[in-house]
mmCIF file of C-alpha atoms in Angstrom:
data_model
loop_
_atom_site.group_PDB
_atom_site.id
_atom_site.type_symbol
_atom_site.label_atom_id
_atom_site.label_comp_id
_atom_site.label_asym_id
_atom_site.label_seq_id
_atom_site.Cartn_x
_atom_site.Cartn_y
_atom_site.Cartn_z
ATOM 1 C CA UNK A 1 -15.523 62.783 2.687
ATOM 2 C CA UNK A 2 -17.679 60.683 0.183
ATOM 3 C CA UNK A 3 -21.457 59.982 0.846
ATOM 4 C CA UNK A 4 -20.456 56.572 1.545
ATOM 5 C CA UNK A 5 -17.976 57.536 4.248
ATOM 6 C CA UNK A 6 -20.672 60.072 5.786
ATOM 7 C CA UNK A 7 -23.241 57.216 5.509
ATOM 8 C CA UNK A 8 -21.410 55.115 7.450
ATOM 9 C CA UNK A 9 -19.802 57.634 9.709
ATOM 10 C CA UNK A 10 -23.915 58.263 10.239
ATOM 11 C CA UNK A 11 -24.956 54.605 11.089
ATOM 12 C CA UNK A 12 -22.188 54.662 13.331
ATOM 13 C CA UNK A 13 -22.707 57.816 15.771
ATOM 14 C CA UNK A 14 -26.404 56.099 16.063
ATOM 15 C CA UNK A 15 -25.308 52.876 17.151
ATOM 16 C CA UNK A 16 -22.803 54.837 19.658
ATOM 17 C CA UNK A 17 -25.772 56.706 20.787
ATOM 18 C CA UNK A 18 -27.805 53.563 21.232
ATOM 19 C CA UNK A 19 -25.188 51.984 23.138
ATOM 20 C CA UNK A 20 -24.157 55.300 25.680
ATOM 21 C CA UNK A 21 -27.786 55.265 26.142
ATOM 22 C CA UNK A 22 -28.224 51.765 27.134
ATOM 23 C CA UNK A 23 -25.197 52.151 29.375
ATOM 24 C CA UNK A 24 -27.081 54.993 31.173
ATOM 25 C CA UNK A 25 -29.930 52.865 31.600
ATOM 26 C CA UNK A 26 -28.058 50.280 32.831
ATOM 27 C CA UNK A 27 -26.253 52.856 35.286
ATOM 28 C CA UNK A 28 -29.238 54.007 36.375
ATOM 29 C CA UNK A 29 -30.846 50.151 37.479
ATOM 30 C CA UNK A 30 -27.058 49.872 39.291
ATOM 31 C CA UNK A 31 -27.123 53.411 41.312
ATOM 32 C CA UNK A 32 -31.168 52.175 42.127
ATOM 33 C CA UNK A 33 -29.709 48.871 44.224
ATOM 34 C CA UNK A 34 -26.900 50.443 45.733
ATOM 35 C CA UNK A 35 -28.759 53.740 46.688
ATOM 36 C CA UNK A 36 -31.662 50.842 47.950
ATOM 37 C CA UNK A 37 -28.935 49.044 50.135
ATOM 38 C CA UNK A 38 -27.615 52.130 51.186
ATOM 39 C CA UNK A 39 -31.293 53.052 52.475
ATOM 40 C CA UNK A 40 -31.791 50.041 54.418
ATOM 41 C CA UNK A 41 -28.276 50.319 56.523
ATOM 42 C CA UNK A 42 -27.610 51.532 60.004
ATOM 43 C CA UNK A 43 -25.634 54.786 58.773
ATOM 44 C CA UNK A 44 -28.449 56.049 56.679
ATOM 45 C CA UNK A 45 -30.612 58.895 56.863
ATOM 46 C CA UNK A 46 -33.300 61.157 55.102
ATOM 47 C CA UNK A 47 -30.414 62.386 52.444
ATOM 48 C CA UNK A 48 -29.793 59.157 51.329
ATOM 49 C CA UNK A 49 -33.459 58.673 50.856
ATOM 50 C CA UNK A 50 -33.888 61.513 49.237
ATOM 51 C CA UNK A 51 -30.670 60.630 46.953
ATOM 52 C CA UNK A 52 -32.764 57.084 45.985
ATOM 53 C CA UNK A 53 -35.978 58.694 45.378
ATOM 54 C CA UNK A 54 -34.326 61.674 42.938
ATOM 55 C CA UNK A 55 -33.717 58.065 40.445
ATOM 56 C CA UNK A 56 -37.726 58.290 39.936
ATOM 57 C CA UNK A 57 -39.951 60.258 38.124
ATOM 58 C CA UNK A 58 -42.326 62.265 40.606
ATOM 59 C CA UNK A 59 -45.596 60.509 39.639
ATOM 60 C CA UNK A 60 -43.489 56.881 39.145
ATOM 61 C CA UNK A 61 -45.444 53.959 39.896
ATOM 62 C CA UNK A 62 -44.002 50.936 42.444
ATOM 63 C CA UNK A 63 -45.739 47.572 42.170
ATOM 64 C CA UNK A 64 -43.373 45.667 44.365
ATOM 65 C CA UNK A 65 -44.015 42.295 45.207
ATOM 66 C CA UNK A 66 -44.746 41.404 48.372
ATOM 67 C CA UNK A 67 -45.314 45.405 49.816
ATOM 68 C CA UNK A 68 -48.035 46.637 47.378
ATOM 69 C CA UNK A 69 -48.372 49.479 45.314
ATOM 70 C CA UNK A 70 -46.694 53.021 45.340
ATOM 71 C CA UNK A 71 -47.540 56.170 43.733
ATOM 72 C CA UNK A 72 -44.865 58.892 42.967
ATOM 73 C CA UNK A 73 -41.284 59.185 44.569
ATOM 74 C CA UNK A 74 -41.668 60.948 47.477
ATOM 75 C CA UNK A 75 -41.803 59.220 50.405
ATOM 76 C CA UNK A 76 -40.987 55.868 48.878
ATOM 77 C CA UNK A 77 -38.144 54.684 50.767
ATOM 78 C CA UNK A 78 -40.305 55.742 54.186
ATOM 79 C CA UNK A 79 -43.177 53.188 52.620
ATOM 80 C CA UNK A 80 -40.569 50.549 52.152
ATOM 81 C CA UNK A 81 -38.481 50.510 55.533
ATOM 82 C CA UNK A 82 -41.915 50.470 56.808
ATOM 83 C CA UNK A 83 -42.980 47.644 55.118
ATOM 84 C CA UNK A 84 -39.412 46.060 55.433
ATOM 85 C CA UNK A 85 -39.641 46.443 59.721
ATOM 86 C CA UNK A 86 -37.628 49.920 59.633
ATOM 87 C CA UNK A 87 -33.984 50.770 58.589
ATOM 88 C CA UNK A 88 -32.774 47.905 60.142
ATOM 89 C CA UNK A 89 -29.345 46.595 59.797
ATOM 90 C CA UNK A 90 -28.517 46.176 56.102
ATOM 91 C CA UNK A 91 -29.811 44.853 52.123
ATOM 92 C CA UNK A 92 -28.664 43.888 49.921
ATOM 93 C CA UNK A 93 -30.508 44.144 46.207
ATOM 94 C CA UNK A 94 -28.519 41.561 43.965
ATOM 95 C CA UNK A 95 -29.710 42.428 40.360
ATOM 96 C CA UNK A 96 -28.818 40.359 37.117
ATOM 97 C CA UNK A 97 -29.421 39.693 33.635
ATOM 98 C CA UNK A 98 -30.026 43.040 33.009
ATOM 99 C CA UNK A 99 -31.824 43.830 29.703
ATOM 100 C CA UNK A 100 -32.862 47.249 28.384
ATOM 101 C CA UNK A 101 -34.602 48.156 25.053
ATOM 102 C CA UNK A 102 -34.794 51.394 24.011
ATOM 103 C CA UNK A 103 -38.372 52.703 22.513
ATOM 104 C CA UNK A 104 -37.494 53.500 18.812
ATOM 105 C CA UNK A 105 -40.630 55.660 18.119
ATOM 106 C CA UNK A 106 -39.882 57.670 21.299
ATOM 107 C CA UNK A 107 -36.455 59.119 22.035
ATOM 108 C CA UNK A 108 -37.767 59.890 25.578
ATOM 109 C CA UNK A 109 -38.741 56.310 26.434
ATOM 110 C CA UNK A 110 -37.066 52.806 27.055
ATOM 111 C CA UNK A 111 -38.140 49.614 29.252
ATOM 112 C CA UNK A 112 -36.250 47.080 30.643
ATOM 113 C CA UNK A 113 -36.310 43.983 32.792
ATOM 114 C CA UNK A 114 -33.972 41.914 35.660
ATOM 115 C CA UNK A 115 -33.984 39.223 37.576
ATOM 116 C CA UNK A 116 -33.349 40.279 41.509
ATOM 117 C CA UNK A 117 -32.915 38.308 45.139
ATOM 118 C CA UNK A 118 -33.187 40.449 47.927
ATOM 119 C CA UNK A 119 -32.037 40.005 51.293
ATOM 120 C CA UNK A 120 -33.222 41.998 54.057
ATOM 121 C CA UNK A 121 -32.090 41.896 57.808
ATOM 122 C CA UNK A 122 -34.909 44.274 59.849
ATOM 123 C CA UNK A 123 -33.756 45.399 63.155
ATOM 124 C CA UNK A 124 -34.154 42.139 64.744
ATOM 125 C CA UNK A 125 -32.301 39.864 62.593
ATOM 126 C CA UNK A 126 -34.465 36.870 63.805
ATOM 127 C CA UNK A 127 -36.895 38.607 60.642
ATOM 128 C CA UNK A 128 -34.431 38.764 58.046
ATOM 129 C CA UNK A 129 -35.838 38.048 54.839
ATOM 130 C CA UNK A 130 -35.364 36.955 51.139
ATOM 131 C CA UNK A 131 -37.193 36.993 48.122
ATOM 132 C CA UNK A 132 -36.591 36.636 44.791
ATOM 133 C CA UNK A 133 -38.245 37.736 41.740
ATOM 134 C CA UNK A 134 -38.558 39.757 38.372
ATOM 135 C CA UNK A 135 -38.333 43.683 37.868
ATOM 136 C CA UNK A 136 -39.568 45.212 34.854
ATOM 137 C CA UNK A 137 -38.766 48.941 34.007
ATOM 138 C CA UNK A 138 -40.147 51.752 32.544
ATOM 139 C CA UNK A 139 -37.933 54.261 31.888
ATOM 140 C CA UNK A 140 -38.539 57.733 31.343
ATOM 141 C CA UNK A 141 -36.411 60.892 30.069
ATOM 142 C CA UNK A 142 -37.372 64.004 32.555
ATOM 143 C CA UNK A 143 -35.749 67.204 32.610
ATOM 144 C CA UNK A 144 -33.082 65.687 30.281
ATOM 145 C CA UNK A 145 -31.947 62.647 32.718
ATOM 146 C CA UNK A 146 -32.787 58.900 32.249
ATOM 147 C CA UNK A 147 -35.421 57.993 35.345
ATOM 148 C CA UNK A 148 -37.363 55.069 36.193
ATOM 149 C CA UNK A 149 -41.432 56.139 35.591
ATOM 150 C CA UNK A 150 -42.258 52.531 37.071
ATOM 151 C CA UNK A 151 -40.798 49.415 38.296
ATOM 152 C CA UNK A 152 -42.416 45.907 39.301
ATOM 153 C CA UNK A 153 -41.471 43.089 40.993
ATOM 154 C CA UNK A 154 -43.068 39.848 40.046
ATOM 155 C CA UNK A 155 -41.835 36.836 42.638
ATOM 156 C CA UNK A 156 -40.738 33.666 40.936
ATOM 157 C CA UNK A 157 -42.376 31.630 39.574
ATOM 158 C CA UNK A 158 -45.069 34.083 38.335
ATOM 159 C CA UNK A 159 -42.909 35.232 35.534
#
């Protein structure tokens, strides 16, 4: 193989990595609404909150727009449902436009950002409600797996 063949055999396993890791990222905002939805449905239990907070980073940070503030993972989904009127009878966490930029200078680091509506109907459905906003991500690598160190939701139009 020539230096010119390795060079470019180089530049292309990095954009490959760039682009698996983006995926994973990307994954990893996707498995965070449907492991939210799951949470907020009649079936659910402590496993599947458990399953939702393992996505975060223990001392992760939620600044969610219109419940407050969080600190760390555990007991996250508990905060939320309680905020959110309980379980209750389903969500559903619509998320689009999904960008994610990796941090050159830190292998270990990426953000990202989305635009999200969410509908929730609370056990009674005469309380369902929507909102709609902006999520930006921090994402962290811990123990060797992609997690999110902090998430907030801005509500339109304070983008």
């Amino acid at each position: 193989m020539s230096t010119s063949q390795a060079t470019d055999l180089h530049a292309l396993q990095q954009r490959f990595d760039v682009l698996a890791t983006e995926r994973e990222l990307y994954n990893l905002v996707q498995d965070y609404a449907g492991y939210h939805d799951l949470c907020f449905g009649k079936g659910a239990g402590p496993d599947d909150d458990a399953k939702w907070e393992s996505l975060l980073t223990p001392d992760a940070v939620s600044d969610l727009h219109p419940l407050g503030i969080h600190h760390g993972r555990d007991g996250k989904m508990a905060w939320a449902q309680k905020s959110m009127g309980g379980r209750g009878q389903g969500c559903q966490l619509m998320i689009s436009n999904v960008r994610i930029t990796l941090d050159t200078t830190d292998p270990t680091s990426a953000i990202g950002r989305a635009y999200v509506l969410l509908e929730v109907v609370p056990e009674d459905a005469s309380k369902t409600f929507t909102t709609k906003g902006r999520y930006i991500w921090k994402f962290h690598k811990f123990d060797g797996v992609w997690k999110v160190a902090s998430v907030k939701l801005s509500p339109f139009p304070e983008l």
